[in-house]
Amino acid sequence: MTDLDPRTPVLVGVGQSSERIGEPGYRGLSAVELAAEAAREALADTGAEPAAIAGAIDTVAGIRQFEISTPGAFAPLGRSDNYPRSVANRLGASPARAVLDVVGGQGPQHLVTELAETIANGGAEVALAFGSEAISTVAHLLASEDKPDFTEHVEGSLEDRGLGLRGLATRQQVLHELIDPPNQYSLFENARRARLGLSRVDYAAVMGELFAPFSKIAATNPHAAAPVERTAAELVTPSESNRPITDPYPRYVVAREKVNQGAAVLVMSVAAARRLGIPREKQVFLHGHADLRERDLLRREDLSTAPAAVLAVRHALEVAGIGVDDLAVMDLYSCFPIAVFAVCDGLGLATDDARGLTLTGGLPFFGGAGNNYSMHAIAELVQRLREQPGAYGLVGANGGLLSKYSAGVYSTAPTGWRASRDAELQAGIDAGPAPRDVVHADGWATIETYTVKYGRDGSRTGVVIGRLESGERFLANTERGDDEMLDVLTTGEPIGTKVFARSFGFGNRVTTSEARMAELFPPKPAVLRDTYEHVLVRRDGHVLEVTINRPQARNSLHPEANAELDEIFDAYFADDELWVAILTGAGEKAFSAGNDLAHTASGKSLWVPKNGFAGLTSRRELPKPVIAAVNGYALGGGLEIALACHLVVADATAQFGLTEVRVGLAAAAGGLVRLPRAIPKAVATELILTGRRMGADEARSYGLVNRVVEAGTALEGARALAAEILEASPVSVRASLRMMAETEGIADTIEAVNHPSAALDDLLVSEDTIEGVTAFAQKRPPRWRNR
């Protein structure tokens, strides 16, 4: 010990706290109070004077509770606005630094590793890491007439690292309702089952055999949320209390999130340990560590494995200078069976290893204490290693979708700080082969993996990751009521089965055949309906007037309104008797305020047609003229719609702007692309980055607006412009638009001029061309026939 660098980090104290509703001594503690109790246990566990330890703490680091782990999350009984300092205050500690880490079950081990490195580098001397969950208590007390208020305001700095959800909740996953962890992990589980060639029954038995010993350990753990030993068969046999959650998981093999638990770990330098009188037998050293991240879900080469997790464990062992066989004890993160199986597969570790794979009882039985489970695992490991001086132990901590893995190897044997090669290994992972994924999947495909979600009401929804014949990977759902496809997913071996995929604005759907898809989604004729719920339509000869009719919401658009507009423009472009369209908004206040943020905030389904906002912003071809009649506000998506139109007529009160940045969004429906191409780039950049609005005259000065008319007359102005267009040949108008579109991407002027276009060939043999030339020669107005 005397030859160790004084800054060498060492774990000197661990603590846990818990309570179960309905049991003697239940107090209904908040998350802060549970963490504080665990922290007091950790201070006492050092064997030194707790008050002196508390006074020496210079850094505190907290793990996020679930109620602050997702965008828009709500703490129903209130919460601390500075969780780490709330806990520190209860200990009488005044740390210089307070940290709130990102989301993920890897957090506890990652924090211990990070704090140890900070201490080794001289950036801290005494650091306390902790986390807690009171999910069970909050749910229990929420219905109470005298419910408590857990709100706390604490002064002092806080290094809030944010949610850290990059890659874990993509738009595709949200669109396909693939957010809940059980549904996500079951995709990996079923991929592994198929790779091993096991039947559903045989694989269920394997899951039960894996977790039965876990439940036995939990049954004797005083901090376990569900201290009940269950047999392998009981764990995987559906029953009233063990209902199916998602294929292949019944409730008993899924992480238990309703817990009241806290855990804490105290790390300090060897010099501080000596100064504070920490007994040698209390000290445990971090011998090896690694933090690695897997690729995002659809970019993984093999969905049945977890190579980043395996590599993290292997590297942590390598840094420690030992092998798997040298471990005396270990705890592998066990939110679902696959999290354990994948690591065991990669390490060649038997799932019935005599050493055991959990120290706590695992997340389904001990409890999945939010992001903080592995803090409990570290606490248990430290106690075990003190009982076996010189032995080695491993904690493997998993976060996200088998995404982020942090591994630590510990022993009471003294060692100096050892650096890892995380950056080098991560670069190798990131550079590895990956399939190409697509947003819109259309055509024949094969199932790569799948799951079926079971609702409490008996409903079923299938989720499929598939490969198109081109090899591209996609995510899809089954359509509601498609029992034919659900039968495929719930019987036999679905993986490798040929299915038919079709894309929609609301996501991809798969079913058994192209004919079945046509039954589920009958083709809609491209014709105008008599009435629409959110849009008004009016035919006036060859002109179609389309009015967004949501003035109470400033004509903002939600999925239903967008779908109607998409249908209307499909009909417009298909109707030979309609030559010009005008799009405007009802009332005088707004053309459109863009996306309906109230709808977005409500948590309701959020999707946009494949053709984009208003059925226009992502439409590849607009073969006939569309005029935007802008009355009042054209903001956010409203401006993006106007930018997608060919011509813009604005009244004098019109206001244009991409205001998304002011509400934490981005103009992703074409505004970021079209505005810099429509007006000077510097001006567009200013508008995009500031959310500034510009008036009609300024917009006209940049060429964004064709005409400015008196207030309240935008529609009349658009009608006048439409009348001028109608004086021209509709065939010539369409040909002109087509040739403009064809040459838009050709930078060289002469090359663009010489670009051959079938549109010009068709025009030269059209009846309208003959009529136009003849009428000119006869000095009479032409009579256009649109052919």
Short mmCIF file of C-alpha atoms in Angstrom, two decimals, residues 148-597:
data_model
loop_
_atom_site.label_atom_id
_atom_site.label_comp_id
_atom_site.label_asym_id
_atom_site.label_seq_id
_atom_site.Cartn_x
_atom_site.Cartn_y
_atom_site.Cartn_z
CA PRO A 148 -47.06 14.23 0.37
CA ASP A 149 -45.22 16.84 -1.65
CA PHE A 150 -41.69 15.70 -2.53
CA THR A 151 -40.82 19.03 -4.17
CA GLU A 152 -37.48 20.50 -3.10
CA HIS A 153 -35.61 23.60 -4.26
CA VAL A 154 -31.91 23.49 -3.54
CA GLU A 155 -29.36 26.20 -4.17
CA GLY A 156 -25.96 25.42 -5.60
CA SER A 157 -24.38 24.44 -8.90
CA LEU A 158 -25.50 21.36 -10.77
CA GLU A 159 -23.78 19.68 -13.72
CA ASP A 160 -26.90 18.29 -15.40
CA ARG A 161 -25.71 16.15 -18.28
CA GLY A 162 -29.11 15.85 -19.92
CA LEU A 163 -30.98 12.73 -20.90
CA GLY A 164 -28.41 11.17 -23.21
CA LEU A 165 -31.04 9.39 -25.31
CA ARG A 166 -29.30 9.76 -28.68
CA GLY A 167 -30.08 6.75 -30.82
CA LEU A 168 -32.33 5.15 -28.21
CA ALA A 169 -35.67 6.62 -29.26
CA THR A 170 -35.63 7.41 -32.98
CA ARG A 171 -38.57 8.75 -34.95
CA GLN A 172 -38.95 5.34 -36.55
CA GLN A 173 -39.20 3.62 -33.17
CA VAL A 174 -41.72 6.16 -31.89
CA LEU A 175 -43.78 5.85 -35.07
CA HIS A 176 -43.88 2.08 -34.73
CA GLU A 177 -44.62 2.18 -30.98
CA LEU A 178 -41.31 0.52 -30.19
CA ILE A 179 -40.48 2.45 -27.03
CA ASP A 180 -41.13 0.13 -24.09
CA PRO A 181 -38.03 -1.93 -23.15
CA PRO A 182 -39.86 -5.31 -23.09
CA ASN A 183 -40.86 -4.89 -26.75
CA GLN A 184 -37.37 -3.83 -27.77
CA TYR A 185 -35.53 -6.59 -25.94
CA SER A 186 -37.89 -9.27 -27.16
CA LEU A 187 -36.68 -8.56 -30.71
CA PHE A 188 -33.16 -9.56 -29.65
CA GLU A 189 -34.50 -12.52 -27.68
CA ASN A 190 -36.42 -13.96 -30.62
CA ALA A 191 -33.46 -13.43 -32.94
CA ARG A 192 -31.30 -15.45 -30.55
CA ARG A 193 -33.90 -18.20 -30.22
CA ALA A 194 -34.04 -18.59 -33.99
CA ARG A 195 -30.24 -18.54 -34.30
CA LEU A 196 -30.03 -21.41 -31.81
CA GLY A 197 -32.81 -23.30 -33.60
CA LEU A 198 -34.93 -23.65 -30.46
CA SER A 199 -38.70 -23.96 -30.40
CA ARG A 200 -40.79 -21.48 -28.44
CA VAL A 201 -41.41 -24.06 -25.71
CA ASP A 202 -37.75 -25.02 -25.43
CA TYR A 203 -36.61 -21.41 -25.32
CA ALA A 204 -39.15 -20.56 -22.63
CA ALA A 205 -37.73 -23.41 -20.56
CA VAL A 206 -34.21 -22.00 -21.04
CA MET A 207 -35.33 -18.56 -19.83
CA GLY A 208 -36.94 -20.13 -16.78
CA GLU A 209 -33.82 -22.14 -16.00
CA LEU A 210 -31.70 -18.98 -16.24
CA PHE A 211 -33.83 -16.92 -13.87
CA ALA A 212 -34.96 -19.51 -11.29
CA PRO A 213 -31.62 -19.23 -9.41
CA PHE A 214 -31.93 -15.44 -9.54
CA SER A 215 -35.30 -15.59 -7.78
CA LYS A 216 -33.79 -17.88 -5.13
CA ILE A 217 -31.12 -15.29 -4.32
CA ALA A 218 -33.69 -12.48 -4.26
CA ALA A 219 -35.82 -14.47 -1.80
CA THR A 220 -33.10 -14.07 0.84
CA ASN A 221 -32.11 -10.48 0.02
CA PRO A 222 -33.61 -8.05 2.57
CA HIS A 223 -33.65 -5.26 -0.05
CA ALA A 224 -35.41 -7.28 -2.78
CA ALA A 225 -38.71 -5.88 -4.08
CA ALA A 226 -40.08 -9.38 -4.79
CA PRO A 227 -38.41 -11.82 -2.38
CA VAL A 228 -40.21 -14.91 -3.67
CA GLU A 229 -38.45 -17.99 -4.97
CA ARG A 230 -40.06 -19.37 -8.13
CA THR A 231 -39.43 -22.52 -10.16
CA ALA A 232 -38.27 -22.41 -13.75
CA ALA A 233 -41.68 -23.60 -14.96
CA GLU A 234 -43.53 -21.06 -12.82
CA LEU A 235 -41.49 -18.20 -14.27
CA VAL A 236 -42.46 -18.90 -17.88
CA THR A 237 -45.94 -20.38 -17.56
CA PRO A 238 -48.62 -17.75 -18.28
CA SER A 239 -51.13 -17.23 -15.49
CA GLU A 240 -53.36 -14.50 -14.12
CA SER A 241 -50.41 -12.97 -12.25
CA ASN A 242 -47.87 -13.87 -14.95
CA ARG A 243 -49.63 -12.47 -17.98
CA PRO A 244 -47.92 -12.29 -21.38
CA ILE A 245 -46.27 -8.90 -21.87
CA THR A 246 -44.63 -9.37 -25.23
CA ASP A 247 -43.47 -12.48 -27.04
CA PRO A 248 -41.56 -14.30 -25.51
CA TYR A 249 -41.84 -12.56 -22.12
CA PRO A 250 -44.41 -13.21 -19.42
CA ARG A 251 -44.41 -10.76 -16.51
CA TYR A 252 -42.11 -12.71 -14.18
CA VAL A 253 -39.05 -12.49 -16.46
CA VAL A 254 -39.35 -8.73 -17.02
CA ALA A 255 -37.50 -6.14 -14.92
CA ARG A 256 -39.60 -4.99 -11.96
CA GLU A 257 -39.67 -1.18 -12.00
CA LYS A 258 -42.03 -0.60 -9.07
CA VAL A 259 -39.52 -0.46 -6.25
CA ASN A 260 -38.47 1.73 -3.34
CA GLN A 261 -34.71 1.36 -3.24
CA GLY A 262 -31.55 3.42 -2.86
CA ALA A 263 -27.84 2.63 -3.08
CA ALA A 264 -24.62 4.59 -2.65
CA VAL A 265 -20.89 4.07 -3.19
CA LEU A 266 -18.08 6.17 -1.65
CA VAL A 267 -14.83 6.50 -3.62
CA MET A 268 -11.76 8.40 -2.43
CA SER A 269 -8.02 8.62 -2.89
CA VAL A 270 -5.72 6.39 -0.89
CA ALA A 271 -4.33 9.54 0.71
CA ALA A 272 -7.79 10.62 1.85
CA ALA A 273 -8.52 7.11 3.14
CA ARG A 274 -5.39 7.23 5.27
CA ARG A 275 -6.14 10.73 6.53
CA LEU A 276 -9.73 9.84 7.45
CA GLY A 277 -8.76 6.58 9.13
CA ILE A 278 -10.45 4.10 6.79
CA PRO A 279 -9.45 0.57 7.87
CA ARG A 280 -7.52 -1.39 5.25
CA GLU A 281 -10.02 -4.26 5.29
CA LYS A 282 -12.74 -1.89 4.08
CA GLN A 283 -10.91 -0.90 0.90
CA VAL A 284 -11.73 -2.33 -2.52
CA PHE A 285 -9.88 -1.34 -5.70
CA LEU A 286 -11.07 -0.98 -9.30
CA HIS A 287 -8.70 -3.23 -11.25
CA GLY A 288 -10.30 -3.05 -14.68
CA HIS A 289 -13.03 -1.11 -16.45
CA ALA A 290 -14.51 -0.43 -19.87
CA ASP A 291 -17.35 1.67 -21.31
CA LEU A 292 -18.53 0.89 -24.83
CA ARG A 293 -21.59 1.60 -26.92
CA GLU A 294 -23.34 -0.58 -29.47
CA ARG A 295 -24.56 0.78 -32.81
CA ASP A 296 -28.14 2.01 -33.06
CA LEU A 297 -30.84 -0.64 -33.33
CA LEU A 298 -31.28 -0.89 -37.10
CA ARG A 299 -27.54 -0.54 -37.80
CA ARG A 300 -26.49 -3.68 -35.92
CA GLU A 301 -25.14 -6.50 -38.02
CA ASP A 302 -26.57 -9.30 -35.85
CA LEU A 303 -29.62 -8.62 -33.68
CA SER A 304 -29.13 -11.82 -31.69
CA THR A 305 -25.84 -10.73 -30.12
CA ALA A 306 -24.38 -7.88 -28.06
CA PRO A 307 -20.77 -7.52 -29.26
CA ALA A 308 -20.14 -4.17 -27.56
CA ALA A 309 -21.23 -5.56 -24.18
CA VAL A 310 -19.05 -8.64 -24.61
CA LEU A 311 -16.09 -6.53 -25.70
CA ALA A 312 -16.56 -4.24 -22.69
CA VAL A 313 -16.38 -7.17 -20.27
CA ARG A 314 -13.43 -8.72 -22.08
CA HIS A 315 -11.54 -5.43 -22.04
CA ALA A 316 -12.27 -4.79 -18.35
CA LEU A 317 -10.82 -8.23 -17.60
CA GLU A 318 -7.86 -7.50 -19.86
CA VAL A 319 -7.15 -4.23 -18.03
CA ALA A 320 -7.34 -6.16 -14.74
CA GLY A 321 -4.97 -8.75 -16.11
CA ILE A 322 -7.26 -11.71 -15.44
CA GLY A 323 -9.65 -13.99 -17.30
CA VAL A 324 -13.28 -15.02 -16.79
CA ASP A 325 -12.18 -18.12 -14.88
CA ASP A 326 -10.37 -15.93 -12.32
CA LEU A 327 -13.59 -14.29 -11.16
CA ALA A 328 -14.95 -15.41 -7.81
CA VAL A 329 -18.25 -13.51 -8.01
CA MET A 330 -20.13 -11.53 -10.64
CA ASP A 331 -23.32 -9.66 -11.34
CA LEU A 332 -24.54 -9.44 -14.92
CA TYR A 333 -27.28 -6.93 -15.65
CA SER A 334 -30.49 -8.90 -16.00
CA CYS A 335 -33.33 -6.62 -17.11
CA PHE A 336 -34.38 -9.40 -19.52
CA PRO A 337 -32.91 -12.84 -20.22
CA ILE A 338 -31.16 -11.71 -23.42
CA ALA A 339 -29.03 -9.21 -21.47
CA VAL A 340 -27.50 -12.15 -19.59
CA PHE A 341 -27.57 -14.66 -22.45
CA ALA A 342 -25.75 -12.35 -24.88
CA VAL A 343 -22.84 -11.75 -22.48
CA CYS A 344 -22.62 -15.43 -21.55
CA ASP A 345 -22.66 -16.42 -25.24
CA GLY A 346 -19.82 -14.03 -26.02
CA LEU A 347 -17.70 -15.01 -23.04
CA GLY A 348 -18.31 -18.74 -23.29
CA LEU A 349 -19.83 -18.61 -19.82
CA ALA A 350 -22.34 -21.29 -18.84
CA THR A 351 -25.67 -19.88 -17.68
CA ASP A 352 -25.65 -22.36 -14.78
CA ASP A 353 -22.12 -21.41 -13.73
CA ALA A 354 -21.58 -22.51 -10.13
CA ARG A 355 -20.40 -19.03 -9.15
CA GLY A 356 -23.80 -17.60 -10.02
CA LEU A 357 -24.56 -14.70 -12.35
CA THR A 358 -26.21 -12.33 -9.89
CA LEU A 359 -25.44 -11.01 -6.43
CA THR A 360 -28.70 -9.22 -5.76
CA GLY A 361 -31.32 -11.51 -7.30
CA GLY A 362 -31.59 -9.62 -10.59
CA LEU A 363 -33.87 -6.94 -11.94
CA PRO A 364 -37.07 -9.04 -12.24
CA PHE A 365 -36.85 -10.15 -8.58
CA PHE A 366 -34.53 -7.89 -6.60
CA GLY A 367 -35.93 -4.99 -8.61
CA GLY A 368 -35.03 -2.85 -11.58
CA ALA A 369 -34.34 0.27 -9.58
CA GLY A 370 -34.68 2.58 -12.57
CA ASN A 371 -31.23 3.48 -13.87
CA ASN A 372 -29.66 2.64 -10.49
CA TYR A 373 -29.77 -1.18 -10.30
CA SER A 374 -26.03 -1.66 -10.75
CA MET A 375 -25.27 0.61 -7.80
CA HIS A 376 -26.85 -2.14 -5.69
CA ALA A 377 -24.77 -4.73 -7.54
CA ILE A 378 -21.57 -2.81 -6.73
CA ALA A 379 -22.63 -2.52 -3.08
CA GLU A 380 -23.22 -6.28 -2.87
CA LEU A 381 -19.95 -7.00 -4.67
CA VAL A 382 -17.89 -4.86 -2.29
CA GLN A 383 -19.30 -6.73 0.70
CA ARG A 384 -18.57 -10.12 -0.90
CA LEU A 385 -15.01 -9.19 -1.81
CA ARG A 386 -14.28 -8.02 1.73
CA GLU A 387 -15.23 -11.55 2.82
CA GLN A 388 -12.84 -13.04 0.23
CA PRO A 389 -9.65 -10.95 0.39
CA GLY A 390 -7.71 -11.00 -2.87
CA ALA A 391 -10.60 -12.44 -4.92
CA TYR A 392 -11.91 -10.75 -8.03
CA GLY A 393 -15.46 -9.72 -8.85
CA LEU A 394 -17.23 -8.33 -11.93
CA VAL A 395 -20.15 -5.96 -12.40
CA GLY A 396 -21.63 -5.70 -15.88
CA ALA A 397 -24.04 -2.77 -16.27
CA ASN A 398 -26.28 -2.39 -19.31
CA GLY A 399 -28.17 0.66 -20.58
CA GLY A 400 -30.56 1.40 -23.42
CA LEU A 401 -31.30 -1.40 -25.90
CA LEU A 402 -28.24 -3.50 -25.13
CA SER A 403 -26.72 -0.17 -26.15
CA LYS A 404 -24.38 1.16 -23.49
CA TYR A 405 -22.34 -1.25 -21.43
CA SER A 406 -20.07 -0.45 -18.50
CA ALA A 407 -17.99 -3.15 -16.87
CA GLY A 408 -15.91 -3.06 -13.69
CA VAL A 409 -13.52 -5.60 -12.15
CA TYR A 410 -12.86 -5.22 -8.40
CA SER A 411 -10.66 -6.74 -5.70
CA THR A 412 -9.36 -5.94 -2.24
CA ALA A 413 -5.86 -6.46 -3.68
CA PRO A 414 -4.25 -3.00 -3.97
CA THR A 415 -3.59 -1.64 -7.45
CA GLY A 416 -2.88 1.70 -9.01
CA TRP A 417 -5.20 3.37 -11.53
CA ARG A 418 -5.25 1.59 -14.87
CA ALA A 419 -6.34 3.28 -18.07
CA SER A 420 -8.49 1.52 -20.67
CA ARG A 421 -8.53 1.55 -24.48
CA ASP A 422 -12.20 2.49 -24.73
CA ALA A 423 -11.74 5.10 -27.47
CA GLU A 424 -9.76 2.74 -29.68
CA LEU A 425 -12.25 -0.10 -29.22
CA GLN A 426 -15.23 2.19 -29.79
CA ALA A 427 -13.75 3.38 -33.08
CA GLY A 428 -13.55 -0.24 -34.17
CA ILE A 429 -17.20 -0.85 -33.29
CA ASP A 430 -18.32 2.26 -35.13
CA ALA A 431 -16.33 1.35 -38.24
CA GLY A 432 -17.68 -2.19 -38.46
CA PRO A 433 -20.06 -3.44 -41.17
CA ALA A 434 -23.68 -2.41 -40.87
CA PRO A 435 -26.80 -2.99 -42.97
CA ARG A 436 -28.47 -0.11 -44.71
CA ASP A 437 -31.85 0.76 -43.21
CA VAL A 438 -34.76 2.48 -44.93
CA VAL A 439 -37.60 4.59 -43.59
CA HIS A 440 -40.15 3.56 -46.21
CA ALA A 441 -40.38 -0.17 -46.94
CA ASP A 442 -42.30 -1.37 -49.98
CA GLY A 443 -42.33 -4.82 -51.54
CA TRP A 444 -41.53 -8.40 -50.64
CA ALA A 445 -39.34 -8.98 -47.60
CA THR A 446 -38.31 -11.57 -45.04
CA ILE A 447 -38.71 -11.39 -41.28
CA GLU A 448 -35.38 -10.93 -39.49
CA THR A 449 -36.87 -10.78 -36.01
CA TYR A 450 -40.21 -9.95 -34.43
CA THR A 451 -42.37 -9.69 -31.35
CA VAL A 452 -46.06 -9.51 -30.51
CA LYS A 453 -47.25 -7.04 -27.88
CA TYR A 454 -50.15 -8.09 -25.66
CA GLY A 455 -52.48 -5.48 -24.18
CA ARG A 456 -54.35 -5.92 -20.92
CA ASP A 457 -57.54 -5.79 -22.98
CA GLY A 458 -56.48 -8.82 -25.03
CA SER A 459 -55.32 -6.80 -28.02
CA ARG A 460 -52.27 -7.88 -30.02
CA THR A 461 -49.86 -5.90 -32.18
CA GLY A 462 -46.95 -7.31 -34.10
CA VAL A 463 -43.58 -5.60 -34.50
CA VAL A 464 -41.24 -6.78 -37.23
CA ILE A 465 -37.70 -5.99 -38.25
CA GLY A 466 -37.38 -7.20 -41.81
CA ARG A 467 -35.12 -7.20 -44.84
CA LEU A 468 -36.31 -6.15 -48.27
CA GLU A 469 -35.15 -8.21 -51.24
CA SER A 470 -32.47 -5.54 -51.74
CA GLY A 471 -31.09 -6.40 -48.28
CA GLU A 472 -32.21 -3.12 -46.71
CA ARG A 473 -33.50 -3.38 -43.15
CA PHE A 474 -36.74 -1.79 -41.97
CA LEU A 475 -39.08 -1.57 -39.02
CA ALA A 476 -42.79 -2.33 -39.35
CA ASN A 477 -46.01 -3.15 -37.50
CA THR A 478 -48.91 -5.42 -38.27
CA GLU A 479 -52.19 -3.68 -38.98
CA ARG A 480 -54.88 -3.82 -36.30
CA GLY A 481 -57.13 -6.78 -36.87
CA ASP A 482 -54.73 -8.58 -39.19
CA ASP A 483 -55.15 -11.95 -37.49
CA GLU A 484 -53.69 -13.68 -40.55
CA MET A 485 -50.32 -12.00 -40.02
CA LEU A 486 -50.50 -12.32 -36.24
CA ASP A 487 -51.02 -16.07 -36.67
CA VAL A 488 -47.74 -16.17 -38.60
CA LEU A 489 -45.96 -14.38 -35.75
CA THR A 490 -47.41 -16.52 -32.97
CA THR A 491 -47.03 -20.02 -34.43
CA GLY A 492 -44.11 -21.97 -35.81
CA GLU A 493 -40.96 -20.08 -36.81
CA PRO A 494 -41.72 -16.62 -38.23
CA ILE A 495 -38.07 -15.66 -38.76
CA GLY A 496 -37.16 -16.15 -42.42
CA THR A 497 -40.82 -16.06 -43.49
CA LYS A 498 -41.63 -14.09 -46.63
CA VAL A 499 -43.98 -11.14 -46.07
CA PHE A 500 -45.20 -8.12 -48.00
CA ALA A 501 -44.39 -4.60 -46.81
CA ARG A 502 -45.99 -1.28 -47.63
CA SER A 503 -45.15 2.17 -46.33
CA PHE A 504 -47.52 4.89 -45.18
CA GLY A 505 -47.12 8.22 -43.45
CA PHE A 506 -48.06 6.51 -40.19
CA GLY A 507 -45.39 3.84 -40.63
CA ASN A 508 -44.61 0.59 -42.40
CA ARG A 509 -47.02 -2.34 -42.35
CA VAL A 510 -46.38 -6.00 -43.12
CA THR A 511 -48.77 -8.78 -43.94
CA THR A 512 -48.80 -12.17 -45.62
CA SER A 513 -49.17 -11.13 -49.28
CA GLU A 514 -49.70 -8.29 -51.69
CA ALA A 515 -53.35 -9.33 -52.07
CA ARG A 516 -53.85 -9.27 -48.30
CA MET A 517 -52.30 -5.81 -48.15
CA ALA A 518 -54.84 -4.63 -50.74
CA GLU A 519 -57.61 -6.03 -48.53
CA LEU A 520 -56.32 -4.20 -45.47
CA PHE A 521 -55.64 -0.96 -47.34
CA PRO A 522 -57.94 -0.78 -50.36
CA PRO A 523 -56.69 1.71 -52.97
CA LYS A 524 -58.46 5.02 -52.66
CA PRO A 525 -59.67 6.62 -55.89
CA ALA A 526 -57.95 9.96 -56.50
CA VAL A 527 -61.17 11.97 -56.54
CA LEU A 528 -62.46 14.82 -54.43
CA ARG A 529 -64.97 14.09 -51.70
CA ASP A 530 -67.99 16.29 -51.12
CA THR A 531 -66.88 17.23 -47.61
CA TYR A 532 -63.86 17.05 -45.34
CA GLU A 533 -63.59 17.55 -41.60
CA HIS A 534 -60.63 19.94 -41.51
CA VAL A 535 -60.47 21.33 -45.05
CA LEU A 536 -62.83 23.18 -47.39
CA VAL A 537 -62.68 22.65 -51.16
CA ARG A 538 -64.25 24.68 -53.95
CA ARG A 539 -64.14 24.09 -57.71
CA ASP A 540 -64.35 27.14 -59.91
CA GLY A 541 -63.99 25.99 -63.49
CA HIS A 542 -60.42 24.84 -63.89
CA VAL A 543 -59.36 26.20 -60.48
CA LEU A 544 -59.42 24.25 -57.21
CA GLU A 545 -59.50 26.33 -54.03
CA VAL A 546 -58.32 24.50 -50.90
CA THR A 547 -58.84 26.12 -47.50
CA ILE A 548 -57.34 24.79 -44.29
CA ASN A 549 -60.34 25.11 -41.98
CA ARG A 550 -58.91 25.15 -38.45
CA PRO A 551 -59.03 28.86 -37.59
CA GLN A 552 -59.35 28.07 -33.86
CA ALA A 553 -55.84 26.59 -34.07
CA ARG A 554 -54.49 29.22 -36.48
CA ASN A 555 -54.85 26.59 -39.20
CA SER A 556 -52.09 24.48 -37.69
CA LEU A 557 -52.04 20.90 -38.88
CA HIS A 558 -52.35 17.58 -37.07
CA PRO A 559 -52.23 14.11 -38.69
CA GLU A 560 -55.89 14.07 -39.70
CA ALA A 561 -55.72 17.48 -41.39
CA ASN A 562 -52.50 16.57 -43.17
CA ALA A 563 -54.06 13.33 -44.40
CA GLU A 564 -57.04 15.18 -45.85
CA LEU A 565 -54.80 17.67 -47.65
CA ASP A 566 -52.70 14.83 -49.02
CA GLU A 567 -55.83 13.17 -50.39
CA ILE A 568 -57.07 16.43 -51.88
CA PHE A 569 -53.82 17.13 -53.73
CA ASP A 570 -53.71 13.56 -55.01
CA ALA A 571 -57.14 14.23 -56.51
CA TYR A 572 -56.09 17.63 -57.90
CA PHE A 573 -53.05 16.27 -59.72
CA ALA A 574 -55.11 13.38 -61.14
CA ASP A 575 -58.02 15.50 -62.41
CA ASP A 576 -57.54 16.65 -66.02
CA GLU A 577 -60.19 19.35 -65.60
CA LEU A 578 -58.32 21.07 -62.77
CA TRP A 579 -55.43 23.19 -64.03
CA VAL A 580 -54.49 25.44 -61.09
CA ALA A 581 -54.82 25.03 -57.31
CA ILE A 582 -54.92 27.73 -54.64
CA LEU A 583 -54.15 26.88 -51.02
CA THR A 584 -55.12 29.25 -48.21
CA GLY A 585 -56.20 29.31 -44.58
CA ALA A 586 -59.59 30.07 -43.07
CA GLY A 587 -60.03 33.41 -41.30
CA GLU A 588 -57.77 36.45 -41.36
CA LYS A 589 -55.16 35.54 -38.74
CA ALA A 590 -53.22 32.71 -40.32
CA PHE A 591 -52.44 30.90 -43.53
CA SER A 592 -51.04 28.17 -41.27
CA ALA A 593 -49.10 28.20 -38.02
CA GLY A 594 -47.53 24.86 -39.01
CA ASN A 595 -47.49 21.83 -36.78
CA ASP A 596 -50.23 21.67 -34.16
CA LEU A 597 -48.06 21.85 -31.05
#
